[in-house]
GROMACS .gro file of C-alpha atoms in nm:
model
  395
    1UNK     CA    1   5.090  -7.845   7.730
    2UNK     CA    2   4.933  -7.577   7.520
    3UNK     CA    3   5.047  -7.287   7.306
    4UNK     CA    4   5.087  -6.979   7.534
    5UNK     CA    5   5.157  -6.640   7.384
    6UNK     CA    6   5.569  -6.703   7.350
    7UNK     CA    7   5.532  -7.060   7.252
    8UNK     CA    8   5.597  -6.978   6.929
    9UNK     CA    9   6.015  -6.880   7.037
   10UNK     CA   10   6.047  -7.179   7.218
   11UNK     CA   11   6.089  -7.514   7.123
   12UNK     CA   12   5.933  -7.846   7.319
   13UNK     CA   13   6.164  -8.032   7.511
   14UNK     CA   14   6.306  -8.338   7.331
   15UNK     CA   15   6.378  -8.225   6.993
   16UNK     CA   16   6.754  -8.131   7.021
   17UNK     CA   17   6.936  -8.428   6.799
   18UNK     CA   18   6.571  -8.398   6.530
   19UNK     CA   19   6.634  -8.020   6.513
   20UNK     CA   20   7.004  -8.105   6.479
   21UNK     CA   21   6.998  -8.400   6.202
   22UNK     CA   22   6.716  -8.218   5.975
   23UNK     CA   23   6.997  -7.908   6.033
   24UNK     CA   24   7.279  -8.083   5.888
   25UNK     CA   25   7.084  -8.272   5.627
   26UNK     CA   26   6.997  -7.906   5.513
   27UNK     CA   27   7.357  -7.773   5.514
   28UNK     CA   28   7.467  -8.077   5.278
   29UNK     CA   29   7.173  -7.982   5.051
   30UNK     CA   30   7.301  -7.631   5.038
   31UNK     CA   31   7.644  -7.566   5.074
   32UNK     CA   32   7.656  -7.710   4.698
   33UNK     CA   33   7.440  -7.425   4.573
   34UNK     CA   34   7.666  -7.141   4.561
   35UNK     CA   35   7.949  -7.316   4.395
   36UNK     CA   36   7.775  -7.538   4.155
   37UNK     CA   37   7.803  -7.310   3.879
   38UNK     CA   38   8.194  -7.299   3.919
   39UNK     CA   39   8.220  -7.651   3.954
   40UNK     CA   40   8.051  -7.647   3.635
   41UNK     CA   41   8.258  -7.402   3.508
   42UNK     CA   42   8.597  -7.564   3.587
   43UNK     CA   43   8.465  -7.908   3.434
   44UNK     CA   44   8.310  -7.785   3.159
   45UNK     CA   45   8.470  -7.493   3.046
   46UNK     CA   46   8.384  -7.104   3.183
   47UNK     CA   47   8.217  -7.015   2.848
   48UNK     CA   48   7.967  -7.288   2.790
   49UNK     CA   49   7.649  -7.059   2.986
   50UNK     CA   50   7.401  -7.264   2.837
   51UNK     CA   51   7.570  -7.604   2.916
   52UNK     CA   52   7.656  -7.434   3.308
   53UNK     CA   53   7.241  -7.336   3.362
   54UNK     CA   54   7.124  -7.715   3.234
   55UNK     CA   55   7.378  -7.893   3.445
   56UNK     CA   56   7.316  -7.666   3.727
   57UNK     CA   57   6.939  -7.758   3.719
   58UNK     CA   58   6.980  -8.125   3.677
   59UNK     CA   59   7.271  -8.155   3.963
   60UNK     CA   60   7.015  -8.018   4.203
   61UNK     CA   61   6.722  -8.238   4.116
   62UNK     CA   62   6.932  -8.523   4.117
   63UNK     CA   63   6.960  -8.456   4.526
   64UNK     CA   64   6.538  -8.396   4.492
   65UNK     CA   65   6.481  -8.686   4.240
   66UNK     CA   66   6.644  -8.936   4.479
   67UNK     CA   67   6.448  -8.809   4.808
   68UNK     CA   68   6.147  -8.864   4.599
   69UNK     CA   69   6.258  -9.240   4.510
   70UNK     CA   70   6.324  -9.332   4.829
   71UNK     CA   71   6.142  -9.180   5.116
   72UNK     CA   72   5.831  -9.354   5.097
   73UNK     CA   73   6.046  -9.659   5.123
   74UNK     CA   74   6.242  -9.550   5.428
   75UNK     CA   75   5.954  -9.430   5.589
   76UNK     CA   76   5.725  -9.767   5.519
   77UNK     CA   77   6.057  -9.951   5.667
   78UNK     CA   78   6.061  -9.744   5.931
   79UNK     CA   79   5.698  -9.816   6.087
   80UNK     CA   80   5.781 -10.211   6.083
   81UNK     CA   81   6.160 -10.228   6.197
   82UNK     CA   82   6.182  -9.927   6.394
   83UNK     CA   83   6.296  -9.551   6.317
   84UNK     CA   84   6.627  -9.620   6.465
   85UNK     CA   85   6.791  -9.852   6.244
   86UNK     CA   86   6.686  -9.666   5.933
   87UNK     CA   87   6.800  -9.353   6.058
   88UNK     CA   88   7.134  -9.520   6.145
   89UNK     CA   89   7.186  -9.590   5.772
   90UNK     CA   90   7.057  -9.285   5.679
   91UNK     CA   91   7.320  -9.089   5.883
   92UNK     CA   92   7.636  -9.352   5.785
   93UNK     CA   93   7.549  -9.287   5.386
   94UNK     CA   94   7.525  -8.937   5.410
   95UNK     CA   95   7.869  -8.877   5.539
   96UNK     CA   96   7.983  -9.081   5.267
   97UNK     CA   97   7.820  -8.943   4.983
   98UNK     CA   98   7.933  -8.567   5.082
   99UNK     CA   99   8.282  -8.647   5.108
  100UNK     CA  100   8.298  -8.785   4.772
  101UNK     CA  101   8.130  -8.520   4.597
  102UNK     CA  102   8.381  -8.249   4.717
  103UNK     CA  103   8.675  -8.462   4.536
  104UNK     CA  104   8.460  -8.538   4.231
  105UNK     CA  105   8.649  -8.431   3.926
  106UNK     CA  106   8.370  -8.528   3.642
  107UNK     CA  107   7.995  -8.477   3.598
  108UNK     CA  108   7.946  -8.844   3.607
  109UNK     CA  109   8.060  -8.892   4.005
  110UNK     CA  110   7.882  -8.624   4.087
  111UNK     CA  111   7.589  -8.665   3.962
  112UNK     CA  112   7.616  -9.022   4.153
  113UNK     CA  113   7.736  -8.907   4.475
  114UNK     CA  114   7.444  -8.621   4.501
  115UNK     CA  115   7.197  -8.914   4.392
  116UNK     CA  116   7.314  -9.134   4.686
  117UNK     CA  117   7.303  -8.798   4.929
  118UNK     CA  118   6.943  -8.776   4.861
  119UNK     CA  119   6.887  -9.154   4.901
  120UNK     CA  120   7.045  -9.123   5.227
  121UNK     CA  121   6.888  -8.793   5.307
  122UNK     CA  122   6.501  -8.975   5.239
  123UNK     CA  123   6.674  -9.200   5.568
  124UNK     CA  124   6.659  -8.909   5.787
  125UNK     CA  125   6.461  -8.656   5.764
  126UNK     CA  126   6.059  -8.780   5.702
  127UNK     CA  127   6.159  -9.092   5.927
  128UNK     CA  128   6.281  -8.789   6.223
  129UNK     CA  129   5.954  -8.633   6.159
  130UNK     CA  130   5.777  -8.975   6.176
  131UNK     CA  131   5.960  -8.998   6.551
  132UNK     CA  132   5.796  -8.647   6.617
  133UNK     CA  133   5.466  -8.734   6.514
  134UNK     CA  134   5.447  -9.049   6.739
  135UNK     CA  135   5.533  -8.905   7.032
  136UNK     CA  136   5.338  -8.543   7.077
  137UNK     CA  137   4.984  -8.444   7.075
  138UNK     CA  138   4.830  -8.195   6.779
  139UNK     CA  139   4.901  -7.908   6.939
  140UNK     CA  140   5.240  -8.000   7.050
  141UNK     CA  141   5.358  -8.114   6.682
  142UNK     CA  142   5.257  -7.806   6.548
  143UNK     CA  143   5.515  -7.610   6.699
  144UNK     CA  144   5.786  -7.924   6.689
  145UNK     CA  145   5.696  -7.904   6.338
  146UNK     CA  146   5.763  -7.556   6.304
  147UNK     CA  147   6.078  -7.561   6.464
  148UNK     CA  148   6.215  -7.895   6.253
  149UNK     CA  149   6.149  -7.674   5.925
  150UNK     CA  150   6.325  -7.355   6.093
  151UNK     CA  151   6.624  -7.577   6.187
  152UNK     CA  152   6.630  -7.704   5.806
  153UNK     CA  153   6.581  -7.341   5.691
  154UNK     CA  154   6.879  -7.253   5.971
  155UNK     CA  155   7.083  -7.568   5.758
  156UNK     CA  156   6.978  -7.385   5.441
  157UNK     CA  157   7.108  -7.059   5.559
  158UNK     CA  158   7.437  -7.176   5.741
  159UNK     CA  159   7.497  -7.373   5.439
  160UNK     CA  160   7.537  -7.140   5.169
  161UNK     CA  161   7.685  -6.921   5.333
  162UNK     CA  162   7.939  -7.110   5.456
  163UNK     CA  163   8.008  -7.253   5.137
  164UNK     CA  164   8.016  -6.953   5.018
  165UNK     CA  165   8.272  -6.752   5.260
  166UNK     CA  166   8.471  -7.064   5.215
  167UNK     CA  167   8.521  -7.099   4.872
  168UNK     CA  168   8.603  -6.751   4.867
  169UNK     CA  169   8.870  -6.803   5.118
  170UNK     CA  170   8.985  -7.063   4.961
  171UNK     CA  171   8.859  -7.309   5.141
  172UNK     CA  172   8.706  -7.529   4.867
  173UNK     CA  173   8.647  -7.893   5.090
  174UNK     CA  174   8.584  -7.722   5.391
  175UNK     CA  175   8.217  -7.735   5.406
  176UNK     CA  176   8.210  -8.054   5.280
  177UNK     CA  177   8.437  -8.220   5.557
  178UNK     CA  178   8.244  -8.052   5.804
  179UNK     CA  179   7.927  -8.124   5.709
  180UNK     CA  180   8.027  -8.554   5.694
  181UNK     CA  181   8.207  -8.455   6.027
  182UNK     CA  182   7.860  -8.369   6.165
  183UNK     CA  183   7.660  -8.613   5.996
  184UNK     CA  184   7.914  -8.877   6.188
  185UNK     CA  185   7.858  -8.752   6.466
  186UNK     CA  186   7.515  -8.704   6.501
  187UNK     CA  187   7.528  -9.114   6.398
  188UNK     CA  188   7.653  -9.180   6.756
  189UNK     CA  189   7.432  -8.915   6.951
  190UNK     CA  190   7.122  -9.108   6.749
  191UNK     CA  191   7.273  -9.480   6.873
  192UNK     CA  192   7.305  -9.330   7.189
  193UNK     CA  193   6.952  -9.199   7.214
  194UNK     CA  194   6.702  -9.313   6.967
  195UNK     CA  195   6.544  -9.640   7.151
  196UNK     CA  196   6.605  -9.959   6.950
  197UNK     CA  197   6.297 -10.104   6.751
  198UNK     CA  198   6.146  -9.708   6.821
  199UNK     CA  199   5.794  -9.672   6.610
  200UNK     CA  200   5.468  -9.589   6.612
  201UNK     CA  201   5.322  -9.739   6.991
  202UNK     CA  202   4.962  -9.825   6.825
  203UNK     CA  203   5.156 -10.030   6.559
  204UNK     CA  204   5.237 -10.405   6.553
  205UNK     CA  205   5.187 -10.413   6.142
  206UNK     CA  206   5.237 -10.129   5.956
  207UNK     CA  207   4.933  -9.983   5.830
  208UNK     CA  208   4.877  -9.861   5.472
  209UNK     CA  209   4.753  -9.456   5.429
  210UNK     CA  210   4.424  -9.393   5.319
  211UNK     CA  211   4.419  -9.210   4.983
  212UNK     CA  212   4.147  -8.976   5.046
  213UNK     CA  213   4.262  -8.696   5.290
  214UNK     CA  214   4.600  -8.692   5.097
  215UNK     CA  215   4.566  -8.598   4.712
  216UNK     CA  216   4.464  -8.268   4.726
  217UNK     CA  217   4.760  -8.195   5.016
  218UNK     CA  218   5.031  -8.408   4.810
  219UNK     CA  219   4.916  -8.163   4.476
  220UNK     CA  220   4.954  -7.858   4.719
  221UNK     CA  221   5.304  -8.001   4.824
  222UNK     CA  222   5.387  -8.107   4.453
  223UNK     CA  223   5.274  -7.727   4.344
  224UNK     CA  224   5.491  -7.545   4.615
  225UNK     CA  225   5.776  -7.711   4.609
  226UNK     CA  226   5.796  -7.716   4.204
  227UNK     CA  227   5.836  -7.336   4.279
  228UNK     CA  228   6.086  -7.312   4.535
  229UNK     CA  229   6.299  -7.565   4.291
  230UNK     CA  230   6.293  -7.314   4.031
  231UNK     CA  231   6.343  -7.040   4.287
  232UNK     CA  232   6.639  -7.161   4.379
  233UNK     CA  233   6.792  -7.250   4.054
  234UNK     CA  234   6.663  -6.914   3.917
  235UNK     CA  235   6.832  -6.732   4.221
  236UNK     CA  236   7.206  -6.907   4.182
  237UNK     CA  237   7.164  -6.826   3.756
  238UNK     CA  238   7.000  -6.505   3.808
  239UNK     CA  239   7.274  -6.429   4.030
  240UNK     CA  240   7.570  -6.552   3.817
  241UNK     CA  241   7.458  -6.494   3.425
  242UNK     CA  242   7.236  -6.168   3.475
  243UNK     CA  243   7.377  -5.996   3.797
  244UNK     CA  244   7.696  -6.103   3.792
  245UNK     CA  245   7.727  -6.187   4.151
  246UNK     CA  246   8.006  -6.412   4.295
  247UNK     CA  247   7.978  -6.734   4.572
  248UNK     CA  248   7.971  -6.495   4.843
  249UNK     CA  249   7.634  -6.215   4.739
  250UNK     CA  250   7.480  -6.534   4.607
  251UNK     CA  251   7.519  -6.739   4.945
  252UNK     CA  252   7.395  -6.406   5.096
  253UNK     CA  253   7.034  -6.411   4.893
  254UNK     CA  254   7.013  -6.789   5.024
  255UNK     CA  255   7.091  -6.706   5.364
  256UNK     CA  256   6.832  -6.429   5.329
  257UNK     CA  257   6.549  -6.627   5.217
  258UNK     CA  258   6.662  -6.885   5.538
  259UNK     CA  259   6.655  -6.608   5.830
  260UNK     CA  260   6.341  -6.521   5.709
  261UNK     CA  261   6.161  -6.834   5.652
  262UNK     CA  262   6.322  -6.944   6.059
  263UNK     CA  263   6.176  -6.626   6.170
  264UNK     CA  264   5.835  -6.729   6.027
  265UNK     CA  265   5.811  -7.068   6.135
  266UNK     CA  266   5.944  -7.020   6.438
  267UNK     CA  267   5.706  -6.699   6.546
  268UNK     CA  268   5.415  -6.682   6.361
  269UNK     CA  269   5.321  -7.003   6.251
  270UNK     CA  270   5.249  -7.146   6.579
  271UNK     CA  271   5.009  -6.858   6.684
  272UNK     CA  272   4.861  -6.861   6.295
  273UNK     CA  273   4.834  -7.268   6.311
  274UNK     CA  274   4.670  -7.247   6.700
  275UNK     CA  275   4.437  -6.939   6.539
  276UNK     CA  276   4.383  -7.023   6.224
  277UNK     CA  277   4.418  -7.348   6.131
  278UNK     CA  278   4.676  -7.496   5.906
  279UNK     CA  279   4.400  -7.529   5.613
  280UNK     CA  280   4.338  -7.141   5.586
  281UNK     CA  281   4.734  -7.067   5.549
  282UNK     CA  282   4.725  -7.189   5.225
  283UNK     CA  283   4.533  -6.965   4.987
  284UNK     CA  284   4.725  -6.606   5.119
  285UNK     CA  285   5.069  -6.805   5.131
  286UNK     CA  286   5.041  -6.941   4.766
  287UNK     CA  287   4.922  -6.544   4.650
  288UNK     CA  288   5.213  -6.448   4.864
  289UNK     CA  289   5.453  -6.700   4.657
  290UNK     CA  290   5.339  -6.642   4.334
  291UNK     CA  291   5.393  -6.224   4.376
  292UNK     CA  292   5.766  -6.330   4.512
  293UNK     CA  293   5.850  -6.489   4.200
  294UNK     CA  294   5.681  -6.297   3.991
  295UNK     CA  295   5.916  -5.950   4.129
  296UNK     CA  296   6.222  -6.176   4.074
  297UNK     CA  297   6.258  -6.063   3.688
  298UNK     CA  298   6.276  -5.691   3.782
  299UNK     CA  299   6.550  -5.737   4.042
  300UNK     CA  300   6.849  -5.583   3.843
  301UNK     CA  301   7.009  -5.484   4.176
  302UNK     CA  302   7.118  -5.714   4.458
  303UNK     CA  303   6.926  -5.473   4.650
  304UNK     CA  304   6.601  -5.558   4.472
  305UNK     CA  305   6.663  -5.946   4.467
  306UNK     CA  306   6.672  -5.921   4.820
  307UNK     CA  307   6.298  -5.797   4.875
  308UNK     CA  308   6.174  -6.025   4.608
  309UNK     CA  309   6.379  -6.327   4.818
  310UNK     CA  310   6.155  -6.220   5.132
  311UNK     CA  311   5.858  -6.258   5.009
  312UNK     CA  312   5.888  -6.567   4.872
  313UNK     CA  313   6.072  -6.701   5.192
  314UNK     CA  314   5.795  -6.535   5.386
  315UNK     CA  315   5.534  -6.764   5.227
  316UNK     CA  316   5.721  -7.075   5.161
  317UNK     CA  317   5.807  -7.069   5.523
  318UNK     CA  318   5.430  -7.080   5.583
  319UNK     CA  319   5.306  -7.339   5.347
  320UNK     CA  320   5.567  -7.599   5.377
  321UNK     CA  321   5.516  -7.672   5.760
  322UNK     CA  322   5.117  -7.627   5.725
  323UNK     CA  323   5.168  -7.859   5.443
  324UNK     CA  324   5.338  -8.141   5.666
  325UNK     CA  325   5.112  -8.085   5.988
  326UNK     CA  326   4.817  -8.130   5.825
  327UNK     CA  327   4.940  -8.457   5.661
  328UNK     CA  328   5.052  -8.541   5.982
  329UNK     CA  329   4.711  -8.487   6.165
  330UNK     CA  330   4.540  -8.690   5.858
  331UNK     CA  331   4.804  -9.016   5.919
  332UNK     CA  332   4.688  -9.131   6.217
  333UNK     CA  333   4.921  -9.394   6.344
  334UNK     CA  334   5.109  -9.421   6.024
  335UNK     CA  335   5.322  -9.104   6.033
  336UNK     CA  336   5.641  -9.268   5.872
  337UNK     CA  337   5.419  -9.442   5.564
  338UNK     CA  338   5.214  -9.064   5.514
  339UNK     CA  339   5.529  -8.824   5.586
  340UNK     CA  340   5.736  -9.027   5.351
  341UNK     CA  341   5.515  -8.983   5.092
  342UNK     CA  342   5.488  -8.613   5.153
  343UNK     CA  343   5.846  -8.627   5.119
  344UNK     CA  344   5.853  -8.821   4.797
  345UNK     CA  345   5.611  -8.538   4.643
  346UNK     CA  346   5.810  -8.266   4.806
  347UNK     CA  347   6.075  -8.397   4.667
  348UNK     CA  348   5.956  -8.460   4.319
  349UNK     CA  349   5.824  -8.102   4.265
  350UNK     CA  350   6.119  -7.975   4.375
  351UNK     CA  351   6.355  -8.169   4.171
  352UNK     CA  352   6.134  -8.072   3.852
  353UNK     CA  353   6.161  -7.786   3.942
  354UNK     CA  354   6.528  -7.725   3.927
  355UNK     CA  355   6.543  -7.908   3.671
  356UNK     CA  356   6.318  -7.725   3.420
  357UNK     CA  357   6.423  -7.443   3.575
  358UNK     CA  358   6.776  -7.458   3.438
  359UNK     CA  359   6.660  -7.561   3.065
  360UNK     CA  360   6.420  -7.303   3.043
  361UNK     CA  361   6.625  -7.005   3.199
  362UNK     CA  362   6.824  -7.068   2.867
  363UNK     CA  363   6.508  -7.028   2.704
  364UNK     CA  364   6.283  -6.764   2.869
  365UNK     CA  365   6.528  -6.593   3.083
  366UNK     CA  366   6.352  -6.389   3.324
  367UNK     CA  367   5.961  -6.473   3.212
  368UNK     CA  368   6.062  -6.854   3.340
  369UNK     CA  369   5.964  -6.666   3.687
  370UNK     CA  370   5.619  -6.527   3.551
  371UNK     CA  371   5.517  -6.869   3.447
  372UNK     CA  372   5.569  -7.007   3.805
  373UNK     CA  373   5.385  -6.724   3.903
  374UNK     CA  374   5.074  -6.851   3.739
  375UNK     CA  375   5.138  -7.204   3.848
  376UNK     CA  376   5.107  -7.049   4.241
  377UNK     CA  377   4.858  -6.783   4.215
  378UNK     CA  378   4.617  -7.150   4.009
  379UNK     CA  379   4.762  -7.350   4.361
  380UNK     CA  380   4.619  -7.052   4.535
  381UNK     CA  381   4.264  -7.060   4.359
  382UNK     CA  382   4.275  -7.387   4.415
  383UNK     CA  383   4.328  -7.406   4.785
  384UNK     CA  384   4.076  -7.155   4.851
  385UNK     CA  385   3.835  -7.370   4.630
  386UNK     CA  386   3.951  -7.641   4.844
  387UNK     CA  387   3.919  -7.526   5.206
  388UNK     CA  388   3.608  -7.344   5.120
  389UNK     CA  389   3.421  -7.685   5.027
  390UNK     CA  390   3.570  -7.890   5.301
  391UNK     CA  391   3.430  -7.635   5.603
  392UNK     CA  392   3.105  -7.630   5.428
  393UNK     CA  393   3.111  -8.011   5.450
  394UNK     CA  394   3.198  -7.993   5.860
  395UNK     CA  395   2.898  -7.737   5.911
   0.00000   0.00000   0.00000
C-alpha cells in the first residue's frame, strides 16, 4: 500500500480505537489547562500571581514528570506480556485519576491525582504506538503515525475548549466526567479487540535498544518538547496575568495551535515524510519553532497571539511525528522498549519545561520566550549539523 497523492487525508484501516485512546488521553491532559489558574486561584487566594504562575507550572509537569517515570517501564512490559494487558491498566487508572482531580479541594490531591494520570497515561499511549509499529510497514506507519499525533492534537484541541466553554457555563466537572466516561469505555472496546498476549511477532524475549541511533533523536525530542512545555505554560499565564483573557479566549489559543498542528500532520507530513525524509524536517521545523516563540512577547492582542500560536503549532506539528517515526524505523522489533523511551524524554522536556516556565515567567516575563528561542534555533543548528554528517556517511 503506498502513499498516493490524497493519502495524506486518509487514515489506514485499523487505527480507529489507537486514534481514539491517544484522543482521550489528550483531552484529560488538556481540559485542565484553561482552568488551572482558577483552581489555583480559589485554593490559594486570587491575589497571590506569583504563587498562581509557580503552581501552574509545576501542576502541569507533574502530568509530564510521571509519563517520563513510567513509560519506558510500560513499554519494556509491554514487549514481554503483551500490549493488551498493559493497556488495560492503563485505561482503568486513568478514569480514576481524572475523576478525582475534578473534586480535589487542596494542592496536595491534586498534585497526586495528575501524577497518577500521567502514570496511567505512560500505559497507553507509547504502548498504542508500539501496537502500530508492529503491525505496518515504513511507509504505512508514517501516515498511522501522523494521524495518532493529529488525533492527540484533535484531544488537545477538544479539550480546552471544552473545558473551557464549560467552566464558563458553569459546568465545572463536566469535562472531567466525560473524559473518565470515555476512558471507561474505550477499556471495553480495547478487551474486546486488542488480541490477548498482542506484541511484537519477531519477539519471544524482549530485546534491549541499541544506544547508538537514539541519542541524538532523544536530545532532539528532549529539546522540542522543553519548548512546547513552556509554550504552553507561557500561553495559559500570558493569557491570564498580561492579556487578561478568561477560560474561554484562552481555550481558544489552545484549540488554535491543535487545528493547526491536525491540519499539518494530517496533510503535509505524509507527502513531506514520503519526499523528504523524516531527517530533513528537522532543521526548518526547529527555525520555524524558535521564530514562534520568539513573536509570543509582542502579542499584546489576542489577535497577535493567535499568529504567533500558528507558527509554533505549524512546526511542532512537524517535528514531533518525524521525531517518533524515525525512532520507530531505528527500533527494529523493539518498538514498545524504543517508543517508551521516546516517551520518557518527551515527557521529561516537557515537564521541565512547564515547570521552569512558570518560575521564570515571574522572573523574566516575556524574555522567558526569547530564551527558548535560542534553545530551538541551537536544536536547529544542531540538526542540520546532524543530518548533514549522517548523508555524507551513506554516500
Amino acid at each position: 500500500m503506498s502513499m498516493s497523492s490524497g493519502a495524506g487525508l486518509v487514515a489506514p484501516s485499523g487505527l480507529a480505537l489507537p486514534l481514539a485512546s491517544v484522543f482521550v488521553v489528550a483531552m484529560g491532559f488538556g481540559i485542565v489547562l484553561p482552568v488551572l489558574p482558577f483552581f489555583l486561584a480559589r485554593v490559594l487566594g486570587a491575589g497571590e500571581n506569583e504563587s498562581i504562575a509557580w503552581h501552574t507550572g509545576l501542576l502541569t509537569a507533574a502530568y509530564m514528570f510521571s509519563l517520563f517515570l513510567f513509560a519506558p517501564f510500560w513499554g519494556r512490559v509491554s514487549d514481554r506480556i503483551g500490549r493488551r494487558a498493559v493497556i488495560l491498566l492503563g485505561f482503568a487508572g486513568f478514569s480514576v485519576a481524572i475523576l478525582v482531580f475534578s473534586v480535589s479541594s487542596n494542592l496536595a490531591l491534586a498534585y497526586t491525582m495528575r501524577g497518577l494520570a500521567g502514570l496511567f497515561a505512560a500505559a497507553i499511549v507509547p504502548v498504542m504506538f508500539a501496537w502500530i509499529g508492529d503491525e505496518q510497514v515504513p511507509d504505512i506507519r508514517a501516515r498511522s503515525f501522523a494521524w495518532l499525533y493529529a488525533a492527540s492534537a484533535l484531544g488537545f484541541l477538544f479539550g480546552p475548549a471544552m473545558s473551557g466553554w464549560m467552566t464558563h457555563a458553569g459546568y465545572q466537572n463536566g469535562p472531567f466526567y466525560t473524559v473518565a466516561a470515555l476512558s471507561g469505555l474505550l477499556w471495553f472496546l480495547a478487551y474486546r479487540r486488542i488480541p490477548e498476549g498482542s506484541r511484537s511477532r519477531s519477539l519471544s524475549v524482549a530485546p534491549e535498544v541499541k544506544e547508538s541511533p537514539f541519542l541524538w533523536l532523544q536530545a532532539l525530542t528532549l529539546l522540542v518538547m522543553l519548548g512546547l512545555g513552556s509554550f504552553e505554560v507561557g500561553i495559559a499565564l500570558h493569557g491570564r496575568l498580561i492579556l487578561d483573557l478568561g477560560p474561554r479566549e484562552i481555550g481558544w489559543l489552545f484549540a488554535e495551535c491543535s487545528l493547526i498542528m491536525i491540519l499539518v500532520q494530517t496533510w503535509a507530513l505524509p507527502h513531506l515524510i514520503r519526499r523528504q525524509g523524516g531527517d530533513r524536517l528537522l532543521a526548518p521545523g526547529f527555525l520555524a519553532m524558535a521564530a514562534g516563540v520568539g513573536l509570543l512577547p509582542y502579542a499584546s492582542t489576542f489577535s497577535l497571539s493567535l499568529l504567533a500560536v500558528g507558527l509554533f503549532a505549524s512546526a511542532s506539528g512537524l517535528l514531533i511525528p518525524a521525531l517518533a517515526y524515525l525512532v520507530s524505523l531505528a527500533a527494529g522489533a523493539a518498538q514498545g522498549a524504543a517508543l517508551g523511551q521516546q516517551t520518557a524524554t518527551a515527557s521529561l522536556g516537557q515537564a521541565v519545561g512547564s515547570a521552569t516556565a512558570g518560575w521564570l515567567f515571574t522572573l523574566l516575563g516575556g524574555a522567558l520566550f526569547w530564551a527558548m528561542a535560542g534553545l530551538l534555533f541551537f536544536g536547529s543548528v544542531s540538526a542540520y549539523v546532524i543530518t548533514g554528517m549522517e548523508s555524507r556517511g551513506r554516500s
